[in-house]
Coordinates of C-alpha atoms in Angstrom, one line a residue:
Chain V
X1 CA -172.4 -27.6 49.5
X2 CA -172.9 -31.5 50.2
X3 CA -169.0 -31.6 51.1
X4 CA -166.6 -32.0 53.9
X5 CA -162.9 -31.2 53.4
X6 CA -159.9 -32.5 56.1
X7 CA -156.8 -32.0 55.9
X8 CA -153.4 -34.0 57.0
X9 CA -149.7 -32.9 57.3
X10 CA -146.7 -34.4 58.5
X11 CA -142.9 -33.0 58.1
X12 CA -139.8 -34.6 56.4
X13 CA -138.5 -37.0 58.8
X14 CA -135.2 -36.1 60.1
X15 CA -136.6 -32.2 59.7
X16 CA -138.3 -30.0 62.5
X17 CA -142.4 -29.6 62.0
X18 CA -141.6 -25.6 61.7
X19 CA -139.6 -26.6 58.8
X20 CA -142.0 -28.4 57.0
X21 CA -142.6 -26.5 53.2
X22 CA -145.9 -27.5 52.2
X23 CA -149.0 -25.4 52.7
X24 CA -153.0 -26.2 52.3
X25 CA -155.5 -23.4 52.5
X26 CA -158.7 -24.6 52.4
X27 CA -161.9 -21.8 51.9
X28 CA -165.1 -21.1 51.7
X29 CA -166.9 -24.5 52.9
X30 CA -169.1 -23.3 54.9
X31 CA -170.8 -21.0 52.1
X32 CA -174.0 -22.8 50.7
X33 CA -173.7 -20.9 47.4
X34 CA -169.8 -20.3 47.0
X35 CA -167.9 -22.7 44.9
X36 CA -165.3 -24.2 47.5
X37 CA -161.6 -23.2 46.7
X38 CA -158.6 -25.4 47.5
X39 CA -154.9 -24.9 47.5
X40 CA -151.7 -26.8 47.5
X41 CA -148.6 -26.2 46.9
X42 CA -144.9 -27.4 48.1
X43 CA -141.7 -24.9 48.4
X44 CA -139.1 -26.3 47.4
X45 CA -136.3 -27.4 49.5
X46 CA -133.4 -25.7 47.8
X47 CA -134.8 -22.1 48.1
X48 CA -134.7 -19.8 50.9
X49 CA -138.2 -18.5 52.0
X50 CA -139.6 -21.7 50.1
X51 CA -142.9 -22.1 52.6
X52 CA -143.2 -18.5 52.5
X53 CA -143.3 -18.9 49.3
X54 CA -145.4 -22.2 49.0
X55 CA -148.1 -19.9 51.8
X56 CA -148.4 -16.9 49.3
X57 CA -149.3 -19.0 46.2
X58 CA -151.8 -21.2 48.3
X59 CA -153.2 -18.4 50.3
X60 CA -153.3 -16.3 46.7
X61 CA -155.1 -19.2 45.0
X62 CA -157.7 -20.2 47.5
X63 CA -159.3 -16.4 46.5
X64 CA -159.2 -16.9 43.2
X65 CA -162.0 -16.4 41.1
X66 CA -162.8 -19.5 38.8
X67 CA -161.5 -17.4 35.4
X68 CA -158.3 -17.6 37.3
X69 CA -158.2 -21.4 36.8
X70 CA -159.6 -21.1 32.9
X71 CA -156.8 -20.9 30.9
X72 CA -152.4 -21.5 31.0
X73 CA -152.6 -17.7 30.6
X74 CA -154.9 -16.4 33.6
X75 CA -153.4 -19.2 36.2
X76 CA -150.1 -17.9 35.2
X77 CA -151.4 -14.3 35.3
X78 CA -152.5 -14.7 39.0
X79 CA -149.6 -16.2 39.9
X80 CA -147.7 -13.6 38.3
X81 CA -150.2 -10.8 41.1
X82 CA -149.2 -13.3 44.1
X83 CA -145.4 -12.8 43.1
X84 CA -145.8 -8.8 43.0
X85 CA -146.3 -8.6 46.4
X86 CA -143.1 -10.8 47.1
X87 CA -140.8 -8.1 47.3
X88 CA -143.2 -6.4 50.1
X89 CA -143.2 -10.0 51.8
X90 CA -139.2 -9.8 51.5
X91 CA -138.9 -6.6 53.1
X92 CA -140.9 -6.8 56.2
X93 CA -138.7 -10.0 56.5
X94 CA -135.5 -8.9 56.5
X95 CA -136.5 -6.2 58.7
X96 CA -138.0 -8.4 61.2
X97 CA -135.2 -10.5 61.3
X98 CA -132.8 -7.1 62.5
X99 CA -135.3 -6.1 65.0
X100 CA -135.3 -10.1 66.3
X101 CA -131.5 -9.5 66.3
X102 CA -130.7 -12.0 63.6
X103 CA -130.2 -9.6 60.6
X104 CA -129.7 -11.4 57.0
X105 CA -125.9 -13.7 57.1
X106 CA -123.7 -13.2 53.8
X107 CA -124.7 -16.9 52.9
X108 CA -128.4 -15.8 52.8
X109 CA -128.2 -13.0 50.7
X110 CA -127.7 -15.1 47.2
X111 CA -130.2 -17.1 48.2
X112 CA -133.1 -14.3 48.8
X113 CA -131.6 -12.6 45.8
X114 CA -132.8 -15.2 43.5
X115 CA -135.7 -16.0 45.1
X116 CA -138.4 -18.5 46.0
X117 CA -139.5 -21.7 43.8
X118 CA -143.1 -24.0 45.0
X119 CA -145.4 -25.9 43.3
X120 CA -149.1 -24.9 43.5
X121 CA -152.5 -27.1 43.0
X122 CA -155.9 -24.6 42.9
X123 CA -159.1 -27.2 42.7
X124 CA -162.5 -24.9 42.7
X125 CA -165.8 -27.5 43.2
X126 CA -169.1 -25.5 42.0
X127 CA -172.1 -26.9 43.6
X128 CA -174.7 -28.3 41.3
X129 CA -177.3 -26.4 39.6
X130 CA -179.7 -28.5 40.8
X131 CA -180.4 -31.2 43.6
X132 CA -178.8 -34.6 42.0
X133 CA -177.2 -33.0 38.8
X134 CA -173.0 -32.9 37.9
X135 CA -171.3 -30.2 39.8
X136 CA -168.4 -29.0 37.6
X137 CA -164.9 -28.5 39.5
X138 CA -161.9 -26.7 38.3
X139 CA -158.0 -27.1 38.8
X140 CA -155.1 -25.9 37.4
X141 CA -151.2 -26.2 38.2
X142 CA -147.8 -25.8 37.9
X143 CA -145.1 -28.9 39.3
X144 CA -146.0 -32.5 40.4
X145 CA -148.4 -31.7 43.1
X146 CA -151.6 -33.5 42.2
X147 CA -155.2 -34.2 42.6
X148 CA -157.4 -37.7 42.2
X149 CA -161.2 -38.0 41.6
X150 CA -162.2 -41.6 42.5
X151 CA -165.6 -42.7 41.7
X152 CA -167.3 -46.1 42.7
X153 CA -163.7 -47.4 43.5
X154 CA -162.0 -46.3 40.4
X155 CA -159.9 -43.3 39.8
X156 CA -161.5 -41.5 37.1
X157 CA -158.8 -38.2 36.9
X158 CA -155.3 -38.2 38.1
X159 CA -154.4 -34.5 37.6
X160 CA -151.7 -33.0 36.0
X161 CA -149.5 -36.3 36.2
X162 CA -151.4 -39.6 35.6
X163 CA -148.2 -41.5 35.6
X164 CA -145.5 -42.3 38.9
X165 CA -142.5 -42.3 36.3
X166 CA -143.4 -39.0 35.9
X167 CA -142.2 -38.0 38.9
X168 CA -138.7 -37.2 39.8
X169 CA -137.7 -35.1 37.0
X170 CA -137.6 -31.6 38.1
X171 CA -141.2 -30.3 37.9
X172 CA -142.0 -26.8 36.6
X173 CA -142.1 -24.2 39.2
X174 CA -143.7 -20.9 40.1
X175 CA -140.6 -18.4 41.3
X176 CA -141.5 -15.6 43.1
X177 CA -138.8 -13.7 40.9
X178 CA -139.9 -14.6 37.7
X179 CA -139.5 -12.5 34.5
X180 CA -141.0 -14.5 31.9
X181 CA -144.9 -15.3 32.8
X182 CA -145.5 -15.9 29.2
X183 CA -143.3 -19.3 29.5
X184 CA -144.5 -20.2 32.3
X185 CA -148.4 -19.6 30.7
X186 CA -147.2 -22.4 28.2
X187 CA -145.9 -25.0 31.5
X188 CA -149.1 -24.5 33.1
X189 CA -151.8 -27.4 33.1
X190 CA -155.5 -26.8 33.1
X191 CA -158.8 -29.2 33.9
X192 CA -162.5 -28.8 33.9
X193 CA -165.0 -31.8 34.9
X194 CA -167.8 -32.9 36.6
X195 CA -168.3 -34.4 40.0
X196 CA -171.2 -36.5 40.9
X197 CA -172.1 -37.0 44.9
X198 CA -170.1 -39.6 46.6
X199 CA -167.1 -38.7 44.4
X200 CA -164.1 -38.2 46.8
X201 CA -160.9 -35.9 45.9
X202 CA -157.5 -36.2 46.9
X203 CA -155.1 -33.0 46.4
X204 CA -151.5 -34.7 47.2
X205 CA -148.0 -33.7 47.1
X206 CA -145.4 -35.4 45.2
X207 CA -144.3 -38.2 47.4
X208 CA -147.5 -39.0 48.5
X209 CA -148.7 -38.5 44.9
X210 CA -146.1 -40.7 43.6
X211 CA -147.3 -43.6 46.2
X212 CA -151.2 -43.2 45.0
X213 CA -150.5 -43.6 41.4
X214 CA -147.8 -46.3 42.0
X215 CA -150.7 -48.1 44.2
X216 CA -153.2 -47.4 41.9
X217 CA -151.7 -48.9 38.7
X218 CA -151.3 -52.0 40.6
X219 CA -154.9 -52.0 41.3
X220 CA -154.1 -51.5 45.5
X221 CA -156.6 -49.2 45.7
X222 CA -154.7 -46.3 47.5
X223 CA -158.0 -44.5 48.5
X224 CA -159.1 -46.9 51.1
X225 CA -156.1 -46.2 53.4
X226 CA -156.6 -42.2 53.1
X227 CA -160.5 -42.5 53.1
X228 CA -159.6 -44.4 56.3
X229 CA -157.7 -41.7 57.7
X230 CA -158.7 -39.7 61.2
X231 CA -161.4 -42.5 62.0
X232 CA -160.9 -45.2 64.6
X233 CA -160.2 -48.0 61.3
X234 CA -156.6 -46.1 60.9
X235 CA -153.2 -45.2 62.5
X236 CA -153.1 -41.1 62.8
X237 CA -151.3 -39.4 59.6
X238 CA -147.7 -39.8 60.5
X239 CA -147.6 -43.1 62.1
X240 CA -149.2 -44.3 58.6
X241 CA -147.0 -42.0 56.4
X242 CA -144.0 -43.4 58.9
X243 CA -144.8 -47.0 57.9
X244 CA -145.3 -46.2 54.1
X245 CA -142.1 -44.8 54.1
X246 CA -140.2 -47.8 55.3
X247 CA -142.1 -49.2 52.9
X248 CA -140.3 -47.2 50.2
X249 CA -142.9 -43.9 50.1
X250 CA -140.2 -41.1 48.9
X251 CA -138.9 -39.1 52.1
X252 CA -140.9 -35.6 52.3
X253 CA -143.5 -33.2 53.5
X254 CA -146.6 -35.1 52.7
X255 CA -149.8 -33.4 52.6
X256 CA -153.2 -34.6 52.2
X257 CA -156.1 -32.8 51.3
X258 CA -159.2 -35.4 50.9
X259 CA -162.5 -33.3 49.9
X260 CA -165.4 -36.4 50.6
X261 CA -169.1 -35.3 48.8
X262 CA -172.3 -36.8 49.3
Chain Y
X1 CA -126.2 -49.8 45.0
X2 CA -123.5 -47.8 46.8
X3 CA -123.1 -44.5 47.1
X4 CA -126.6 -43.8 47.3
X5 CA -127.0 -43.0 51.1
X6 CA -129.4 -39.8 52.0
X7 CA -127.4 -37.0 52.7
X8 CA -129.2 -35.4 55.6
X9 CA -128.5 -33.6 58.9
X10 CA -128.6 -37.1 60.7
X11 CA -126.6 -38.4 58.5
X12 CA -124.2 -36.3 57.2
X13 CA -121.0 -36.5 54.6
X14 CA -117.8 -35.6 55.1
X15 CA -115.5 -33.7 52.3
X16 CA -111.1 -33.6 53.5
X17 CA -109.3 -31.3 51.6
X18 CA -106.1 -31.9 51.7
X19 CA -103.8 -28.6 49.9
X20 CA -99.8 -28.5 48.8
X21 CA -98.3 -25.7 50.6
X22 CA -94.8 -26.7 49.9
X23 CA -92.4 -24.0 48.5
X24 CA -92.7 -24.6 44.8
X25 CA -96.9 -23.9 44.9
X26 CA -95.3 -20.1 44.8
X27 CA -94.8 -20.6 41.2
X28 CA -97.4 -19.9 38.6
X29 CA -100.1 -21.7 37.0
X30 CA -100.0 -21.7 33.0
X31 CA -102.0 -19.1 32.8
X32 CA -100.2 -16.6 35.2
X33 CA -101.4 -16.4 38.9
X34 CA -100.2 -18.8 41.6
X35 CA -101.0 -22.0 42.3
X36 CA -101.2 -20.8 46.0
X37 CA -103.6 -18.4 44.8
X38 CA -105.6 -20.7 42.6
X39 CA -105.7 -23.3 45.2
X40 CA -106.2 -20.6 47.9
X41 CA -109.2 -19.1 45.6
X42 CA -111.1 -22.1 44.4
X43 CA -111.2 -23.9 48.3
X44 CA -112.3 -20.2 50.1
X45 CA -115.3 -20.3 46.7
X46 CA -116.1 -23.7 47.2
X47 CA -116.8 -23.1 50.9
X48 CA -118.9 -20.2 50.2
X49 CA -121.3 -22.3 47.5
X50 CA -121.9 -25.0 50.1
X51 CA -122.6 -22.6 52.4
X52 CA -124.9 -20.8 50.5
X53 CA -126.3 -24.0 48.8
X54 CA -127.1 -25.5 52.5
X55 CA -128.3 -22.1 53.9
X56 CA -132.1 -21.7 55.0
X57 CA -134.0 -18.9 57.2
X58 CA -132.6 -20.8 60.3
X59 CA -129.0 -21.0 59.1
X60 CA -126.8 -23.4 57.4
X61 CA -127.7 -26.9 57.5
X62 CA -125.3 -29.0 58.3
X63 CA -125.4 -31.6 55.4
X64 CA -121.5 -31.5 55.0
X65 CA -118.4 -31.8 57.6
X66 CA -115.1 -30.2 56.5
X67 CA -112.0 -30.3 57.3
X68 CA -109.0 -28.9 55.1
X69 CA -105.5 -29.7 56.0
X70 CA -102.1 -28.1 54.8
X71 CA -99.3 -29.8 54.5
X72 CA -95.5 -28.4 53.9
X73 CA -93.3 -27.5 56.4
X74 CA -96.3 -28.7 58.6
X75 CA -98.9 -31.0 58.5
X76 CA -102.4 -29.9 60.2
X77 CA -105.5 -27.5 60.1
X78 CA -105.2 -24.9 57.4
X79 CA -108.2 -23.3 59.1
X80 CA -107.4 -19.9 61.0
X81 CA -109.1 -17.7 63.3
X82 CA -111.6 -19.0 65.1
X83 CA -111.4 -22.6 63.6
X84 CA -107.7 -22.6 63.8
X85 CA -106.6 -26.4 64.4
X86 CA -110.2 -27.6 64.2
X87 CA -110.8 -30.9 61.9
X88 CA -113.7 -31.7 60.9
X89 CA -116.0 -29.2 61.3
X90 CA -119.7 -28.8 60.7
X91 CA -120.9 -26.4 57.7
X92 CA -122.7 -24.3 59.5
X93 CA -119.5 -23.3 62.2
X94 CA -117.3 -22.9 58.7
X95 CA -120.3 -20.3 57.4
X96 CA -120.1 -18.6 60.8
X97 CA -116.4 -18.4 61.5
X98 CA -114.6 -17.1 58.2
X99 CA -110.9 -16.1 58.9
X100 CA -112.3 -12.8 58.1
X101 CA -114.6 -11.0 55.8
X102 CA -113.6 -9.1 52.9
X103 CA -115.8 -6.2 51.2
X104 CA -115.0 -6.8 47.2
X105 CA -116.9 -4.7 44.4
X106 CA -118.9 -6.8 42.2
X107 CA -120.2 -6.0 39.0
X108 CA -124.2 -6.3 38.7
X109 CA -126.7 -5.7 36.0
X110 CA -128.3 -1.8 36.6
X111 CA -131.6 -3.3 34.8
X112 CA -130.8 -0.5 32.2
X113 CA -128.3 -2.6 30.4
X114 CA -125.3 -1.9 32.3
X115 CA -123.2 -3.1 35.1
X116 CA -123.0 -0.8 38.0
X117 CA -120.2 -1.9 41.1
X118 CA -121.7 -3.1 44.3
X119 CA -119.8 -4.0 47.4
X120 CA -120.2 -7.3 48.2
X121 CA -119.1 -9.9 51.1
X122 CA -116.8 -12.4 50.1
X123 CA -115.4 -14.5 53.6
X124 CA -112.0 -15.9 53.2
X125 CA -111.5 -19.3 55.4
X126 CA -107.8 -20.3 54.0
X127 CA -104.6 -18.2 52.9
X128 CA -102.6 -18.7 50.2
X129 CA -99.1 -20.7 52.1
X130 CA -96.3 -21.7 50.3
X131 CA -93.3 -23.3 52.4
X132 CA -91.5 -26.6 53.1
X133 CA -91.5 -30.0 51.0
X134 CA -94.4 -32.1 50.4
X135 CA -95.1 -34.6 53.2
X136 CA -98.0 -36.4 51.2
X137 CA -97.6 -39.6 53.3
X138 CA -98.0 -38.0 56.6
X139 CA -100.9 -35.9 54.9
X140 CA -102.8 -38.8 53.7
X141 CA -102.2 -40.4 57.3
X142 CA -103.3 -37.7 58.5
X143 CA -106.5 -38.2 56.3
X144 CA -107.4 -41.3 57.2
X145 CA -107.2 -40.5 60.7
X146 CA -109.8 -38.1 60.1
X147 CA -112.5 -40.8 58.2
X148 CA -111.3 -43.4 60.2
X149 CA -112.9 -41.4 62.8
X150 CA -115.9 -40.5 60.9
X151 CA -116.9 -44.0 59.7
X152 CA -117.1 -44.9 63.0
X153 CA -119.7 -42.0 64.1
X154 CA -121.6 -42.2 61.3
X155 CA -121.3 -45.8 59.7
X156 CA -124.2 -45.5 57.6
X157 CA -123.4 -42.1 55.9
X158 CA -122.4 -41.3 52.3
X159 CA -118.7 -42.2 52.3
X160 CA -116.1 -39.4 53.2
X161 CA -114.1 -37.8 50.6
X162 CA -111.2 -36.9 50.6
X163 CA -109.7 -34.4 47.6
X164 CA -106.1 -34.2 47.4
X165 CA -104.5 -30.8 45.6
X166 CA -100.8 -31.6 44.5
X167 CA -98.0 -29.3 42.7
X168 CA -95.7 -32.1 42.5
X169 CA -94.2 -35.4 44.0
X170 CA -94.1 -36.5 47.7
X171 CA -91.3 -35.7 49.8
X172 CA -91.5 -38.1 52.3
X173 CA -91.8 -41.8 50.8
X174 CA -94.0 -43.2 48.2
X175 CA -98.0 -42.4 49.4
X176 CA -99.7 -45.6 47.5
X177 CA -100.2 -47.9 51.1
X178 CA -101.6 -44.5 52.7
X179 CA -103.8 -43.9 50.0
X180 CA -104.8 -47.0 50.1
X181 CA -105.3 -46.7 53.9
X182 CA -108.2 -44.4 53.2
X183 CA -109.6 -45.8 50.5
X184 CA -109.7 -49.3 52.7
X185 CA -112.3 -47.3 55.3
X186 CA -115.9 -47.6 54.5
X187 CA -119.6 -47.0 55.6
X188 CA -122.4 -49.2 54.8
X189 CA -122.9 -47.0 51.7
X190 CA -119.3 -48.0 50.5
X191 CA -115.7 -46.9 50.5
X192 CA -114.4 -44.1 51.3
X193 CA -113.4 -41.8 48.1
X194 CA -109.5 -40.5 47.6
X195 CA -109.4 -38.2 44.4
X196 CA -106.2 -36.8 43.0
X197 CA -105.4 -33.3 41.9
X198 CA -102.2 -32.1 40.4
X199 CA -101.6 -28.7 39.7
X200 CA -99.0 -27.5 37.0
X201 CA -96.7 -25.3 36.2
X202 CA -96.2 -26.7 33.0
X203 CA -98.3 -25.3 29.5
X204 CA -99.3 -28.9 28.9
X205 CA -103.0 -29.4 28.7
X206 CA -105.0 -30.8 31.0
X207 CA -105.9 -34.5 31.8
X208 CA -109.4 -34.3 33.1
X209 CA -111.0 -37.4 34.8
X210 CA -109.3 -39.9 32.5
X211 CA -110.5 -43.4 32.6
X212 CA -106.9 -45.0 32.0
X213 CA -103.1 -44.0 31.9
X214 CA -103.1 -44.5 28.3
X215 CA -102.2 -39.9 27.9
X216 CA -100.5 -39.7 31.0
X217 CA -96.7 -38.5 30.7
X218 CA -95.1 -40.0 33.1
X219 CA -94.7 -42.4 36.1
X220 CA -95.7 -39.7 39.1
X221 CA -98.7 -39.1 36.9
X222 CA -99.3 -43.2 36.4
X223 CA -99.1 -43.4 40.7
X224 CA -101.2 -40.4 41.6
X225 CA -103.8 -41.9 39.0
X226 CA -103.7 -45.5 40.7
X227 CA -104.1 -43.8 43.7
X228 CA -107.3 -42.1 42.7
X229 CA -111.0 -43.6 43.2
X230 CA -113.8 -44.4 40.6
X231 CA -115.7 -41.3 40.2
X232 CA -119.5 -42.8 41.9
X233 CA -122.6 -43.1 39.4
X234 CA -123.7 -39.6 40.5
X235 CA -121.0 -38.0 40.3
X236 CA -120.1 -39.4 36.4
X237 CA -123.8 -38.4 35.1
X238 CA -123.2 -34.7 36.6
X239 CA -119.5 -35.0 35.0
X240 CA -120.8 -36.1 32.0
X241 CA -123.6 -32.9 32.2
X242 CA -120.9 -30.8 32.2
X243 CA -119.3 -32.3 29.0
X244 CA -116.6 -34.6 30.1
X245 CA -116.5 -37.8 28.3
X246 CA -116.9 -40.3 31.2
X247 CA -116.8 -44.4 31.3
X248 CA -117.2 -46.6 34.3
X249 CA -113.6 -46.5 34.8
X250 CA -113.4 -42.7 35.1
X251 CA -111.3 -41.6 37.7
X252 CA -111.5 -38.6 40.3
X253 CA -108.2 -36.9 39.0
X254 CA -106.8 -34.5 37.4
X255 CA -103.2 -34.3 36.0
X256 CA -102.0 -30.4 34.7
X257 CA -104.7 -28.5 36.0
X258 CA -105.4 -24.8 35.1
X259 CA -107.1 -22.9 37.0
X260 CA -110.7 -24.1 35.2
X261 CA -110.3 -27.9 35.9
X262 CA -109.1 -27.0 39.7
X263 CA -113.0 -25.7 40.2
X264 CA -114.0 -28.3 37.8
X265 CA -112.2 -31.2 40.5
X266 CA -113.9 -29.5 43.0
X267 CA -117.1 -28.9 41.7
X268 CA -118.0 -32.9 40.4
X269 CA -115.6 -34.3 43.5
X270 CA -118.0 -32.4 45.9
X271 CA -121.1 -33.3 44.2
X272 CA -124.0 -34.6 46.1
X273 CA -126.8 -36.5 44.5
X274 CA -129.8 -34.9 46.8
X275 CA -129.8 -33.6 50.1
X276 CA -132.8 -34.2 52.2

């Protein structure tokens, strides 16, 4: 596939880079005839296990078949398999924490019982059918994490939020305890569309989401800096997420995955 | 805008407690139990939900200093055990040093329907103490010693707070200059907070977070309201979440309290917008 995905990370400042809850798993680029699959997503802070969590979903999604990204119904229905195994995952957790001699503290224990909360992003790009044709892509979601198809220096899809003032408001989540799949069927978002070569994609989490549209909508043209990124014309990730923070870019795990096509 | 500082582990907040244990909180609430309990009780739960609220796979973060202080016969650490006479303490020493640890039965769901008992840990930091008079002064003193301190390790931080739980008039001189002491000390983020609790004895409803002394009974009531600081912008939307009718001039205090609008106090006084 006529592609090249990188990816950047950097931590919280003020946080550890172990602690850092987002997680990107990237697959199946090197396959000339598989569709590549992409996945975001960002624990949340609050919850215990969050990038435990957040690693499950992505890992989860970036097998998923394309059906999986179809419908509100089969995205939640696939999340719903990644959260079956989470009381496995739990398990061998707790019982590697006794053997490290750290077993589970009282404050823990309400924590775990209620479980993990992430977003998740799952972008599938088909190759074309044909030299020169549309290739059609895929995503679906659940939260505020986000991906941008820009095209000849416009942004053509901002997906799920196309908005910054969206942001903020507590996003919908997927919980690694939850009961009622159905609801979340109904919170889920869902795209289909075509990409042409030499349109680029940028799979975000929500500060650095935020920062795009915000840029965007004043016509800054936020995919220059991030196009930019891991050649000799820019500062390495965090120095450049450091300086768009004291320039007001939310405080956060901040993950970039830029998918380039030619 | 003030009170809008990151709460973080560089930059923590700090939360003073400071609890009656004069002689008279051996009486009863209202409702029946007594307000040594009730204060006892609402301050060891309190401790456990920031604990548990700051807690991650590598322990408890330490967004929050605490310190609580008794004052009666004595005025100092209410802490025992391990923290005995320690000020203010990091959260994560508080979650790790409990006075001691208590197995209580808990009722859970049995996912048929039904509630089945399950032994549960519940860590007790503070003991119910009733004995002496009431030496607010020296306990507000005492106070401001503590965020005078803290300003001036962390002067950019969320302001301190200091919450105040009362049964009834000070004992040793009127404490309006020392409350004022404490609410004179400020970060860059603004001045420290002083919120008033009084618990009663008395059937009398409640005076929750009033925004003047119009309902208030009586002159002690009047002072310890005066005393009291603006509830921050924060803290008035979560207030208002809750269903409390709240203005701009809505104060952190409490006159009458039962043993609901003592967790109440505790709950929107302790309130932090977002920890990062």
């Amino acid at each position: 596939m006529p592609l090249h995905v990188s990816v950047f990370a950097d931590h919280k400042a003020g946080a550890s880079p172990h602690e850092c809850e987002d997680v990107a798993v990237v697959s199946a680029v090197d396959e000339a005839e598989a569709p590549v699959r992409l996945a975001l997503a960002d624990g949340a802070s609050e919850s215990m296990l969050a990038s435990m969590w957040a690693r499950r979903l992505a890992e989860h999604f970036a097998q998923a078949c394309g059906s999986s990204l179809a419908s509100g119904v089969a995205f939640a229905t696939a999340a719903a398999r990644a959260a079956s195994g989470w009381p496995r995952l739990l398990a061998d957790y707790q019982a590697d924490r006794v053997r490290d001699g750290r077993p589970i503290a009282w404050y823990e224990r309400d924590g775990l019982a209620k479980g993990a909360f992430a977003t998740v992003l799952a972008v599938q790009l088909h190759g074309p059918a044909e030299p020169g044709e549309p290739g059609v892509w895929l995503a679906a979601a659940l939260g505020d994490t986000c991906v941008f198809q820009v095209r000849d220096e416009r942004l053509v899809t901002a997906f799920p939020l196309a908005d910054a003032a969206e942001f903020g408001t507590s996003p919908s989540l997927a919980h690694s305890n939850e009961s009622n799949w159905e609801l979340v069927a109904r919170r889920c978002r869902v795209h289909q569309g075509h990409w042409r070569p030499h349109d680029d994609f940028y799979l975000c989490t929500d500060a650095l989401a935020a920062w795009f549209l915000r840029e965007a909508a004043a016509d800054r043209r936020p995919w220059e800096a991030l196009r930019d990124l891991g050649t000799d014309a820019l500062a390495e990730f965090p120095e450049w997420v450091a300086e768009r923070r004291a320039d007001g870019m939310r405080n956060d795990d901040t993950t970039l995955v830029r998918v380039t096509t030619w | 805008m003030a009170y809008s500082a990151e709460i973080s582990r560089v930059s923590p907040t700090a939360f003073v407690f400071l609890i009656d244990q004069s002689t008279s909180m051996y009486d009863a609430v209202g409702d029946g139990k007594r307000k040594q309990d009730v204060v006892a009780d609402a301050l060891n739960r309190l401790l456990y939900e920031l604990a548990v609220k700051c807690a991650k796979e590598e322990g408890v973060r330490d967004y929050f200093h605490v310190a609580v202080v008794g004052y009666g016969a004595t005025v100092g650490s209410a802490f025992s055990g391990e923290l005995a006479g320690r000020g203010l303490t990091p959260l994560s020493e508080i979650a790790d040093k409990p006075a001691r640890v208590e197995a209580r039965a808990k009722k859970v769901p049995d996912g048929a329907g039904g509630l089945v008992e399950e032994s549960v840990q519940f860590p007790v930091w503070l003991d119910p103490v009733a004995h002496g008079g009431t030496p607010m002064c020296r306990a507000l003193a005492h106070a401001e010693s503590l965020v005078a301190g803290w300003v001036e390790k962390y002067p950019g931080s969320f302001p301190p707070i200091v919450l105040n739980l009362t049964d009834g008039e000070s004992t040793d001189g009127d404490p309006a200059p020392a409350a004022a002491k404490i609410r004179a000390q400020a970060t860059a983020d603004g001045a420290a907070l002083l919120f008033n609790l009084h618990v009663s004895s008395s059937d009398a409803a409640p005076v929750v977070f009033p925004d003047d002394d119009a309902g208030l009974p009586n002159a002690y009531a009047r002072a310890l309201f005066e005393m009291s600081s603006l509830l921050p912008d924060h803290m008035r939307g979560y207030a208002a979440s809750q269903g409390f009718r709240v203005t701009e001039a809505t104060r952190g205090f409490v006159f009458n309290a039962d043993i609901a609008s003592v967790v109440q106090f505790l709950d929107i006084g302790t309130r932090a917008a977002e920890l990062r």
